[in-house]
Amino acid sequence: MGKLKKIYSKSFLGLSAFFFILFSTFPFYWMLIATFKRDHDLFSPNNNPFLFNEPATIKHLSELLFNTLFLKYMFNTFWVGTVVVVITLIIAVPAAYCLSRWSGKTGENLGIGIFLTYLVPPTLLFIPLSRIISFFGLHESLGALILIYPTFTIPFCTWLLMGFFKSIPKDIEEQAMIDGCSRLGAMIKIIFPLSISGILTVIVFTFTLTMHEFIYALSFISVSAHKTISVGVPTELVRGDVFRWGPLMAGALIPSIPVAILYTFFLDRFISGFTMGAVK
Amino acid sequence: MAQVEIRNVSKSFGDVKVVDNVNIFIKEGEFLVLLGPSGCGKTTLLRMIAGLEDITSGEIWIGGKVVNNTSPKERNIAMVFQSYALYPHMSVFENIQFPLKNQRMNKEKIREKVEWAAGMFGIEKLLNRKPRQLSGGERQRVAIARAMVRSPNVFLLDEPLSNLDAKLRASAREELQQFQEKVGITTIYVTHDQIEAMGLGDHIAVMSKGKVHQIGTPKEVYNNPADTFVASFMGSPPMNLIEKDDSILGFRPENFVPIDMLNADEGIETLEFFVTWFEDLGSDSLVYGNVKFQSSSSQKHVVSRLQSRANIKIEKGKTYTFAIKRQDLRFFDVKTGYKKNAH
Ligand SMILES: Nc1ncnc2c1ncn2[C@@H]1O[C@H](COP(=O)(O)OP(=O)(O)OP(=O)(O)O)[C@@H](O)[C@H]1O
Ligand SMILES: [Mg+2]
C-alpha cells in the first residue's frame, strides 16, 4: 500500500514535471525551428509544423543580422540596460540601506510607499513623461529611455534590497564599527559582501526589465537606428500584414538565450531574493 | 588601558527609562561584573559605553575624556556581543584578524596574533571554517578571541560564556580572568548569572530595572546586601527574607542551622522550623519549611542549607529548633527595602 502510494506520487511528480518542461521549452523550440526552416517549409499547410520537412537554412539568420539593424538594436538595448543598471544601483543601494536601518515603522512604510509607485502602469505615465522628455530635448534619443527606466527600476529594486539589508543583523554592522570601521567602512566591508546576492538580483532584474520594456520605447523612439530590440524586432520585421517569421523568430530567440542562461544561473539567488523581501 | 566613569547616565527609549541615573567608577585594570536579571538594561548600558547607543543624559568618561560624542571607532573598545556577531562571509581566521587589519598591522604580526588568540581559546583547528559551520559554543569562543587579539582601552563582554557547557565555561572563565589580569585591561563583564559574577570580578555592580543597587566586592555584595533586591538576587537559594515588626529580617540559608550546631554564647536567635520539604544535592542539602514568630500568627517560608557531612537527621512534617547567629542577621527597612544598620 505504502509502496504503491509512493509510486503514484512519484509518477505524478514526473508527469507534472514533464508537462511543465514541455510548456516552458516549447516556445524556444518553436523559435528555433522557425528560425532555420525554409520559407516553403514554414508556409506549406501539408507539412508537419513540428519538424523540418526540408533541409535547414541559415538564410533568415543572416538576413536578420546583415540586412536589418538588428545588431544595432542589440547594442542599443545593451547600452541602455547597462546605464540603467548603474543608475539604479547608485540610487537604490544607499536608499534601501537607509530605509532598512531607519528605526521604527517609518522606514518600512516609506519603502512600501516607494514600491507602490512601481505599480502605476506606464500606459498612464507615458503622456506626462513625454512632456518631461521634450523639456529635456531627449525625444528620439536613447537618453529618453535612460531617463525613464530608472523611474520604475529604482522603486522596485529599493524595495527588494531593503529586504536583503534587513535580513543582515544590525549587530554585525555594529561589531564592525567597534572593530575599527566607520559606518561607511562597515557598509562596504560587511554589508555589501553579505548582500551580494541581492545586488546580483537587482542587476539581473533591472537588465531584463529594460530589455523587454515596450511602451516607453515605442512612444519615445521612432528612428530605426535608436530602437531597442523589444521595439525594433516587431516594428521593423512586420510590414503591414506581412510577418517575416524566420527573421522575427531569430530576433526573438537571440536575446532570449542570454536571459535564459542568466536566470538559470542565478535562479536560486533570485528566488531567495524575492522571498527574503517578502518575509519581514 | 583606561579608567571608565559613568556619571548620572540615563537612557530612555521613548517614554521608557531603561537605564536610570547610573553611576559607576571603574579603575584602570579593574574587572567589573555587571549583574542583573534579564531586561534590566545591562546590554543597553554596555552599548552606551561602546558608543552604539546615544546617551539620553549624563556623561561617560574613558581615560579621562568625555566620550559622549565620540564614535565607537575612536573609543578603541573591544566588545563581545551577546549574539556573537561573527561576520558570516569570513572564515574564523578572517574574523579574528578583522580588527587588526583595520589597524593596518603587518601580515606576519597578524598571523602570529590570530594563532595565539585561537590557541588560547582552543579554536586553532577551526581557523578555516565559516561561522555557520561552528557550534554555538565555538562561535562564542571565536567572538571572544576576536576581542582579545586587540589591545583596546576597555573590554566589554556581554554574557560571553552563556553558550558554553559547564565545564568549558569554568575553564573559559579561568582563561579570561588570567588573561585579563596579565594584560591589565579594564574589563566590564555582563552576566545574569550570580555564580559567575561571584567567581569573576574585582567588583560587582548589581542592577535591576535600570538602576544600580549596589557596587562592591563579591564578598561585600553577598554578605552585606544593600537592599532586599540584592539580598534576594545573590545566592542560590537566595537570602531568606521575613517580615518582623517594622523590619525585614534577612539571613543566608547556610547560616540557618539546627541550634545544637551553634554556640549559644555567641548570641543567637532561635526559630521554630516546621520542615515541609527536603532536597539532597550531594554536598549540601536544602531544607524547606516554615517559621513562626511569637509576635505574629503568620507563617514564613524559609530555606536552610546544611552541609551533608554534618550528618543531621531531618524529617518532613516535624518541627525543629533552628538558630542564626546574631552577626549573620541583616535588617532591611520594610518600606524602602534598604539595609538598616544592625541593632
Ligand atoms: N532599541 C530599543 N528600543 C526600545 N526598547 C529597548 C531597545 N533596546 C532595549 N530595549 C528595552 O530595554 C530594556 C533593557 O534591555 P537590555 O537589552 O539592556 O537588557 P539586558 O539587561 O541586557 O537583558 P538580557 O540579560 O536579557 O540580555 C528591555 O526592557 C528592552 O525591551
Ligand atoms: Mg543583554
XYZ file of C-alpha atoms and ligand atoms in Angstrom:
655
model
C 0.000 0.000 0.000
C 2.690 2.477 1.072
C 4.826 1.408 -1.834
C 2.005 1.877 -4.306
C 1.332 5.327 -2.917
C 4.969 6.201 -3.342
C 4.907 5.083 -6.958
C 1.778 7.108 -7.590
C 3.193 10.240 -6.070
C 6.468 9.779 -7.909
C 4.829 9.291 -11.275
C 2.584 12.259 -10.618
C 5.626 14.377 -9.875
C 7.370 13.103 -13.001
C 4.329 13.731 -15.137
C 3.818 17.264 -13.931
C 7.498 17.996 -14.370
C 7.296 16.630 -17.898
C 4.375 18.853 -18.852
C 5.967 21.824 -17.232
C 9.183 21.311 -19.146
C 7.187 20.902 -22.339
C 5.278 24.069 -21.604
C 8.323 26.172 -20.894
C 10.628 24.863 -23.611
C 8.094 24.742 -26.397
C 8.369 28.451 -27.286
C 12.122 28.052 -27.541
C 11.741 25.019 -29.745
C 9.245 26.841 -31.938
C 11.518 29.866 -32.324
C 14.432 27.605 -33.062
C 12.827 25.608 -35.862
C 11.132 28.667 -37.332
C 14.491 30.392 -37.496
C 16.103 27.624 -39.512
C 13.192 26.494 -41.686
C 12.958 27.447 -45.332
C 10.022 29.717 -46.206
C 8.341 26.985 -48.245
C 8.605 24.534 -45.364
C 7.249 27.158 -42.988
C 4.201 28.119 -45.010
C 3.130 24.892 -46.691
C -0.034 23.589 -44.965
C 0.732 19.948 -45.873
C 3.929 19.810 -43.829
C 4.254 18.661 -40.264
C 4.811 22.031 -38.473
C 6.790 20.488 -35.628
C 9.585 19.034 -37.749
C 11.972 20.014 -40.509
C 10.440 18.734 -43.745
C 13.107 20.318 -45.902
C 16.780 20.910 -45.223
C 17.553 23.686 -42.755
C 18.797 27.087 -43.833
C 20.598 29.991 -42.207
C 19.129 32.455 -44.671
C 16.796 34.068 -42.108
C 19.512 34.403 -39.591
C 21.925 36.090 -41.964
C 19.125 38.310 -43.228
C 18.386 39.400 -39.693
C 21.969 40.020 -38.813
C 23.152 41.672 -42.006
C 20.100 43.150 -43.751
C 18.391 44.688 -40.762
C 19.543 46.948 -37.944
C 19.259 44.051 -35.503
C 22.845 44.306 -34.270
C 22.294 47.985 -33.696
C 19.157 47.197 -31.660
C 21.119 44.710 -29.648
C 23.758 47.276 -28.955
C 21.166 49.916 -28.008
C 19.428 47.532 -25.645
C 22.680 46.535 -24.039
C 23.786 50.138 -23.699
C 20.511 51.322 -22.183
C 20.406 48.300 -19.883
C 23.924 48.838 -18.604
C 23.484 52.519 -17.911
C 20.139 51.933 -16.217
C 21.650 49.193 -14.043
C 24.400 51.551 -12.948
C 21.970 54.392 -12.186
C 19.651 52.025 -10.339
C 22.444 50.651 -8.183
C 23.828 54.080 -7.377
C 20.452 55.249 -6.110
C 18.700 52.115 -4.862
C 21.532 50.683 -2.749
C 22.026 53.675 -0.441
C 18.290 54.383 -0.385
C 17.456 50.835 0.614
C 20.223 50.802 3.192
C 18.945 53.962 4.861
C 15.340 52.844 4.818
C 16.197 49.436 6.234
C 18.156 50.977 9.119
C 15.537 53.569 9.953
C 14.270 52.779 13.400
C 10.596 52.141 13.918
C 7.998 51.748 11.215
C 8.903 54.860 9.241
C 11.459 53.186 7.007
C 9.232 50.288 6.204
C 6.223 52.456 5.386
C 8.320 54.714 3.192
C 9.674 51.630 1.452
C 6.179 50.360 0.752
C 5.226 53.825 -0.487
C 8.141 53.784 -2.890
C 7.223 50.329 -4.049
C 3.661 51.429 -4.814
C 4.934 53.904 -7.403
C 6.259 50.886 -9.278
C 2.705 49.674 -9.710
C 1.499 52.723 -11.644
C 1.179 51.429 -15.220
C 3.346 53.017 -17.929
C 0.273 53.411 -20.109
C -0.821 56.110 -17.661
C 2.556 57.692 -17.317
C 3.923 57.964 -20.811
C 1.878 61.050 -21.671
C 3.063 63.231 -18.784
C 6.522 61.767 -19.150
C 6.662 62.755 -22.805
C 6.420 66.400 -21.755
C 9.392 65.909 -19.487
C 11.301 64.191 -22.249
C 10.678 67.037 -24.655
C 11.584 69.523 -21.950
C 14.982 67.905 -21.792
C 15.089 67.653 -25.587
C 15.525 63.899 -25.439
C 12.938 62.846 -27.999
C 14.189 60.207 -30.373
C 17.266 59.501 -28.320
C 18.291 56.654 -26.054
C 18.686 59.271 -23.358
C 14.896 59.289 -23.047
C 14.870 55.630 -22.073
C 17.866 56.037 -19.791
C 15.996 58.801 -18.008
C 12.686 56.981 -17.756
C 13.592 53.375 -16.988
C 15.033 54.175 -13.571
C 11.619 55.550 -12.572
C 10.359 52.006 -12.298
C 13.562 50.060 -11.678
C 14.627 52.167 -8.678
C 11.397 51.760 -6.662
C 11.265 48.041 -7.165
C 14.960 47.478 -6.545
C 14.963 49.703 -3.467
C 12.171 47.665 -2.010
C 13.884 44.417 -2.928
C 17.219 45.471 -1.435
C 15.533 46.653 1.754
C 14.571 43.056 2.392
C 18.161 41.970 1.939
C 19.612 44.644 4.172
C 17.027 43.979 6.838
C 17.980 40.328 6.937
C 21.517 41.302 7.949
C 21.568 41.650 11.726
C 22.435 45.108 12.969
C 24.863 43.573 15.442
C 27.257 42.541 12.697
C 27.476 46.059 11.404
C 27.920 47.475 14.886
C 30.594 44.917 15.579
C 32.433 46.159 12.509
C 32.216 49.702 13.842
C 33.619 48.522 17.174
C 36.350 46.694 15.282
C 37.556 49.936 13.811
C 35.392 50.706 10.785
C 33.491 53.896 10.120
C 29.817 53.497 9.204
C 30.723 53.727 5.538
C 33.552 51.247 6.043
C 31.193 48.808 7.743
C 28.776 49.181 4.852
C 31.443 48.455 2.261
C 33.314 45.703 4.074
C 30.400 43.913 5.718
C 27.009 44.863 4.330
C 27.862 44.744 0.634
C 29.561 41.355 0.629
C 26.647 39.939 2.591
C 24.044 41.335 0.242
C 25.846 40.388 -2.942
C 23.019 38.052 -3.953
C 20.600 40.933 -3.525
C 22.716 43.183 -5.670
C 23.042 40.498 -8.353
C 19.295 40.032 -8.237
C 18.850 43.727 -8.786
C 21.245 43.713 -11.736
C 19.532 40.776 -13.409
C 16.100 42.174 -12.739
C 16.881 45.681 -13.936
C 18.529 44.403 -17.057
C 15.683 42.141 -18.105
C 13.124 44.767 -17.223
C 14.725 47.328 -19.511
C 15.224 44.686 -22.161
C 11.574 43.809 -22.559
C 10.102 47.245 -21.850
C 7.870 48.117 -24.778
C 5.533 51.039 -24.223
C 8.037 53.775 -23.443
C 10.430 52.537 -26.099
C 7.621 52.581 -28.649
C 6.280 56.000 -27.744
C 9.554 57.879 -27.451
C 11.630 56.406 -30.244
C 10.710 56.012 -33.865
C 14.055 56.428 -35.594
C 15.170 52.942 -36.594
C 18.761 53.386 -35.542
C 17.770 54.241 -31.976
C 15.329 51.426 -31.381
C 15.836 48.717 -28.826
C 15.174 45.045 -29.534
C 11.751 44.961 -27.955
C 10.505 47.627 -30.354
C 12.832 47.141 -33.288
C 12.026 43.497 -33.936
C 8.224 43.756 -34.092
C 8.156 47.108 -35.907
C 10.838 46.515 -38.485
C 10.148 42.848 -39.244
C 6.404 43.130 -39.553
C 5.488 45.220 -42.597
C 1.778 45.848 -42.802
C 0.332 42.372 -42.540
C 3.459 40.635 -43.789
C 5.093 38.736 -40.955
C 8.646 37.739 -41.777
C 8.508 34.782 -39.431
C 12.037 33.494 -39.961
C 13.945 36.662 -39.019
C 11.261 37.549 -36.483
C 11.751 34.292 -34.618
C 15.508 34.588 -34.893
C 15.247 38.088 -33.480
C 13.227 36.788 -30.561
C 15.461 33.783 -29.975
C 18.819 35.524 -29.813
C 18.136 37.917 -26.934
C 16.210 35.286 -25.014
C 19.215 32.958 -24.838
C 21.377 35.108 -22.545
C 18.332 35.885 -20.409
C 17.547 32.201 -20.069
C 21.142 31.465 -19.106
C 21.211 34.337 -16.643
C 18.030 33.213 -14.931
C 19.053 29.570 -14.790
C 22.375 30.558 -13.361
C 21.028 32.924 -10.748
C 17.665 31.308 -10.185
C 18.345 30.150 -6.630
C 19.633 33.504 -5.597
C 16.863 35.233 -7.454
C 14.172 33.290 -5.644
C 15.825 33.703 -2.269
C 15.961 37.399 -3.073
C 12.255 37.573 -3.648
C 11.277 35.587 -0.609
C 13.701 37.484 1.579
C 11.982 40.660 0.574
C 8.622 39.112 1.341
C 9.350 37.921 4.855
C 9.870 40.662 7.362
C 44.058 50.814 29.253
C 41.941 53.401 30.873
C 39.586 54.097 33.670
C 35.911 54.320 32.922
C 33.490 56.631 34.643
C 29.776 56.517 34.212
C 28.244 59.663 35.638
C 24.495 60.054 36.102
C 23.858 58.183 32.899
C 20.272 57.581 31.812
C 18.764 56.147 28.682
C 15.167 56.283 27.546
C 13.532 54.614 24.599
C 10.532 56.827 24.058
C 8.863 57.061 27.467
C 10.553 54.015 28.902
C 13.566 54.662 31.067
C 15.791 51.661 30.546
C 18.901 52.920 32.325
C 18.202 55.208 35.250
C 20.834 57.550 36.643
C 23.685 55.077 36.814
C 26.988 55.978 38.461
C 29.890 53.573 38.218
C 33.593 54.218 38.560
C 35.906 51.570 37.170
C 39.582 51.849 37.956
C 42.254 51.232 35.388
C 42.778 47.493 35.005
C 39.754 46.599 37.086
C 37.414 43.732 36.303
C 33.840 44.835 36.897
C 30.919 42.480 36.627
C 27.577 43.979 35.733
C 24.983 41.670 37.189
C 21.234 41.816 36.927
C 18.149 39.949 35.786
C 17.156 39.751 32.138
C 15.925 43.037 30.736
C 17.387 45.256 33.441
C 19.406 47.356 30.991
C 22.837 45.737 31.107
C 23.272 45.484 27.367
C 21.945 48.994 26.896
C 24.496 50.384 29.348
C 27.277 48.469 27.627
C 26.181 49.759 24.247
C 26.311 53.311 25.537
C 29.862 52.755 26.753
C 30.751 51.332 23.347
C 29.194 54.275 21.548
C 26.489 52.304 19.775
C 23.658 53.980 21.625
C 23.109 57.675 22.267
C 23.177 58.736 25.884
C 19.939 60.425 26.916
C 21.571 62.223 29.814
C 24.762 62.040 31.832
C 28.364 61.559 30.848
C 30.659 58.686 30.111
C 34.387 59.205 30.602
C 37.016 56.875 29.232
C 40.657 57.544 30.024
C 39.900 60.980 31.408
C 37.905 62.217 28.432
C 34.186 62.634 27.893
C 33.251 60.288 25.060
C 29.552 61.076 24.743
C 30.020 62.231 21.166
C 32.906 60.012 20.155
C 32.403 57.306 17.532
C 32.883 53.643 18.528
C 35.955 53.513 16.340
C 37.666 56.353 18.190
C 36.861 54.935 21.608
C 39.087 51.945 20.868
C 36.964 49.417 22.672
C 36.723 45.684 22.094
C 33.311 44.166 22.593
C 31.842 40.687 22.540
C 28.173 40.871 21.638
C 25.558 38.732 23.276
C 24.777 37.424 19.782
C 28.487 36.878 18.930
C 28.030 38.955 15.750
C 30.546 36.999 13.683
C 30.982 38.063 10.085
C 29.238 35.228 8.251
C 31.121 35.647 4.976
C 34.549 35.450 6.582
C 36.427 32.421 7.871
C 37.302 32.198 11.539
C 40.789 33.422 10.722
C 39.458 36.418 8.812
C 37.020 37.172 11.586
C 39.730 37.296 14.194
C 42.102 39.314 12.051
C 39.457 41.859 11.057
C 40.121 44.388 13.848
C 43.884 44.054 13.358
C 43.576 44.590 9.636
C 41.664 47.776 10.313
C 44.634 48.924 12.341
C 46.867 48.226 9.327
C 49.053 45.839 11.263
C 51.502 43.922 9.104
C 50.568 40.478 7.870
C 53.068 38.415 9.781
C 52.229 40.028 13.072
C 48.526 39.493 12.385
C 49.043 35.793 11.719
C 51.037 35.428 14.884
C 48.421 37.198 16.982
C 45.479 35.337 15.478
C 47.133 31.986 16.097
C 47.961 32.966 19.647
C 44.365 34.038 20.353
C 42.941 30.954 18.679
C 45.251 28.746 20.714
C 44.205 30.388 23.921
C 40.538 29.566 23.345
C 41.061 26.163 21.737
C 39.850 27.046 18.266
C 43.119 26.728 16.347
C 41.708 23.804 14.320
C 38.714 25.841 13.171
C 40.558 28.746 11.575
C 39.498 27.879 8.033
C 35.840 27.281 8.779
C 32.993 29.674 8.231
C 30.868 30.704 11.231
C 27.879 28.693 10.003
C 29.975 25.528 10.296
C 30.556 26.093 14.005
C 28.569 25.150 17.071
C 27.192 27.868 19.323
C 29.986 27.431 21.843
C 32.663 27.557 19.149
C 31.171 30.714 17.740
C 31.245 32.292 21.123
C 34.907 31.443 21.525
C 35.690 32.940 18.137
C 33.928 36.123 19.203
C 35.988 36.247 22.399
C 39.213 35.588 20.514
C 38.375 38.396 18.104
C 38.102 40.794 21.010
C 41.213 39.504 22.768
C 43.604 39.921 19.820
C 43.308 43.651 20.228
C 44.852 45.871 22.854
C 41.919 48.161 23.458
C 41.244 50.714 26.171
C 38.402 48.638 27.539
C 36.954 45.173 27.054
C 33.174 44.947 27.048
C 31.867 41.412 27.332
C 28.131 40.797 27.076
C 27.393 37.373 28.512
C 30.304 35.911 26.587
C 30.128 32.440 28.094
C 26.387 31.857 28.050
C 26.567 29.176 25.374
C 29.321 27.015 26.763
C 28.723 23.863 28.752
C 29.506 23.962 32.460
C 32.985 22.507 32.150
C 34.055 24.694 29.268
C 32.549 27.701 30.926
C 34.600 27.151 34.028
C 37.819 26.810 32.051
C 36.999 29.753 29.786
C 36.244 31.824 32.865
C 39.613 30.960 34.280
C 41.377 31.722 30.973
C 39.589 35.009 30.693
C 40.384 36.093 34.189
C 44.036 35.125 33.970
C 44.311 36.841 30.623
C 42.709 39.981 31.966
C 44.997 40.004 34.976
C 48.028 39.608 32.726
C 47.186 42.342 30.232
C 45.588 44.546 32.854
C 42.964 45.985 30.556
C 39.866 47.454 32.175
C 37.027 44.996 31.661
C 33.282 45.198 32.039
C 31.635 41.826 32.035
C 27.881 41.440 31.808
C 26.079 38.435 33.157
C 22.799 37.494 34.761
C 24.394 34.504 36.438
C 25.253 35.426 40.003
C 27.512 32.435 40.490
C 29.613 33.567 37.545
C 29.658 37.082 38.986
C 30.839 35.887 42.381
C 33.702 33.966 40.843
C 34.926 36.569 38.393
C 35.025 40.166 39.325
C 37.038 42.526 41.437
C 33.771 44.337 41.859
C 30.170 43.551 41.136
C 27.561 46.132 40.201
C 24.087 44.745 40.773
C 21.408 46.227 38.547
C 17.665 45.973 38.453
C 15.171 47.867 36.310
C 17.830 50.243 35.061
C 19.169 51.176 38.467
C 22.392 50.141 40.134
C 21.521 48.814 43.578
C 24.956 48.075 44.913
C 28.577 48.107 43.875
C 31.102 46.196 45.877
C 33.423 43.239 46.059
C 31.712 39.870 45.638
C 32.063 39.278 49.376
C 30.500 42.600 50.297
C 27.620 42.159 47.945
C 26.990 38.651 49.182
C 27.400 39.246 52.878
C 26.073 42.763 53.168
C 23.443 43.316 50.528
C 22.447 46.954 50.281
C 18.772 46.189 49.913
C 16.250 43.419 49.645
C 16.649 43.172 45.859
C 20.353 42.398 46.096
C 19.663 40.066 49.005
C 17.124 38.103 47.026
C 19.173 38.099 43.823
C 22.510 36.899 45.150
C 22.944 33.340 46.253
C 21.119 30.212 45.327
C 18.869 29.766 47.099
C 18.861 33.475 47.965
C 18.744 35.107 51.360
C 15.669 34.325 53.462
C 13.671 37.487 53.979
C 10.946 37.564 56.587
C 8.975 40.485 57.838
C 9.133 41.062 61.556
C 7.640 44.107 63.191
C 8.943 47.166 61.324
C 11.878 45.494 59.581
C 12.616 42.755 57.173
C 14.880 40.170 58.650
C 17.428 38.568 56.314
C 19.635 35.547 56.744
C 21.502 33.263 54.381
C 20.271 29.640 54.176
C 23.716 28.365 55.166
C 23.575 30.409 58.379
C 20.225 28.964 59.397
C 21.074 25.683 61.153
C 19.907 23.426 63.981
C 20.508 25.028 67.327
C 22.961 22.427 68.558
C 25.387 23.338 65.744
C 25.854 26.807 67.170
C 27.482 28.009 70.314
C 24.772 29.728 72.340
C 27.311 32.106 73.923
C 27.846 33.934 70.655
C 24.402 35.474 70.695
C 21.865 33.607 68.642
C 18.294 33.998 67.528
C 16.183 30.854 67.658
C 13.216 29.959 65.483
C 10.851 27.012 65.423
C 11.228 25.460 61.970
C 8.483 23.236 60.591
C 10.043 21.180 57.754
C 7.902 20.659 54.658
C 10.376 19.526 52.070
C 13.884 18.166 51.889
C 16.320 18.101 48.956
C 19.645 16.299 48.850
C 22.065 17.949 46.410
C 25.091 15.800 47.169
C 27.455 18.027 49.063
C 24.612 20.074 50.512
C 21.007 19.529 51.337
C 18.277 22.096 51.216
C 15.592 22.057 53.864
C 12.404 23.962 53.112
C 9.849 24.841 55.714
C 8.009 27.493 57.686
C 8.906 29.507 60.736
C 6.551 31.144 63.152
C 7.153 34.164 65.314
C 5.732 34.626 68.709
C 4.667 38.144 67.809
C 2.650 37.266 64.711
C 0.447 34.395 63.779
C 1.522 34.151 60.137
C 3.993 31.578 58.928
C 7.001 32.481 56.786
C 8.594 30.229 54.229
C 12.376 29.858 54.613
C 15.169 27.618 53.385
C 18.112 26.182 55.186
C 21.258 24.834 53.567
C 23.027 22.142 55.516
C 26.312 20.507 54.660
C 25.731 16.822 54.054
C 28.754 15.823 56.061
C 27.305 17.477 59.144
C 25.083 14.384 59.135
C 21.944 15.825 60.581
C 18.765 13.802 60.508
C 15.862 15.884 59.298
C 12.401 14.551 58.514
C 9.478 16.048 56.718
C 6.499 17.097 58.811
C 8.428 17.624 62.029
C 9.359 20.781 63.853
C 12.926 21.526 64.869
C 14.584 24.363 66.678
C 16.885 26.229 64.336
C 19.046 29.220 65.070
C 21.030 32.021 63.451
C 23.993 33.889 64.865
C 23.096 37.497 65.562
C 26.035 38.672 63.482
C 24.615 36.863 60.454
C 21.276 38.615 60.668
C 20.579 41.530 58.353
C 17.834 44.094 58.717
C 16.055 45.959 55.972
C 13.515 48.737 56.029
C 10.021 47.458 55.328
C 9.066 50.390 53.126
C 12.214 51.158 51.163
C 13.896 47.774 51.321
C 17.209 49.468 52.157
C 19.593 47.987 54.640
C 19.308 49.255 58.195
C 22.270 49.433 60.455
C 22.459 46.455 62.771
C 20.685 46.730 66.090
N 16.122 49.693 20.816
C 15.248 49.554 21.820
N 14.037 50.146 21.777
C 13.168 50.019 22.796
N 13.395 49.312 23.908
C 14.580 48.697 24.028
C 15.569 48.781 22.999
N 16.647 48.066 23.379
C 16.343 47.566 24.593
N 15.106 47.937 24.986
C 14.457 47.588 26.262
O 15.313 47.960 27.290
C 15.286 47.024 28.336
C 16.698 46.597 28.678
O 17.247 45.901 27.604
P 18.691 45.281 27.653
O 18.940 44.609 26.364
O 19.658 46.326 28.062
O 18.551 44.199 28.802
P 19.627 43.178 29.382
O 19.822 43.557 30.785
O 20.818 43.145 28.508
O 18.847 41.813 29.323
P 19.391 40.333 28.927
O 20.058 39.796 30.159
O 18.133 39.597 28.640
O 20.296 40.479 27.781
C 14.401 45.898 27.884
O 13.175 46.008 28.528
C 14.266 46.099 26.406
O 12.990 45.707 25.994
Mg 21.638 41.770 27.269
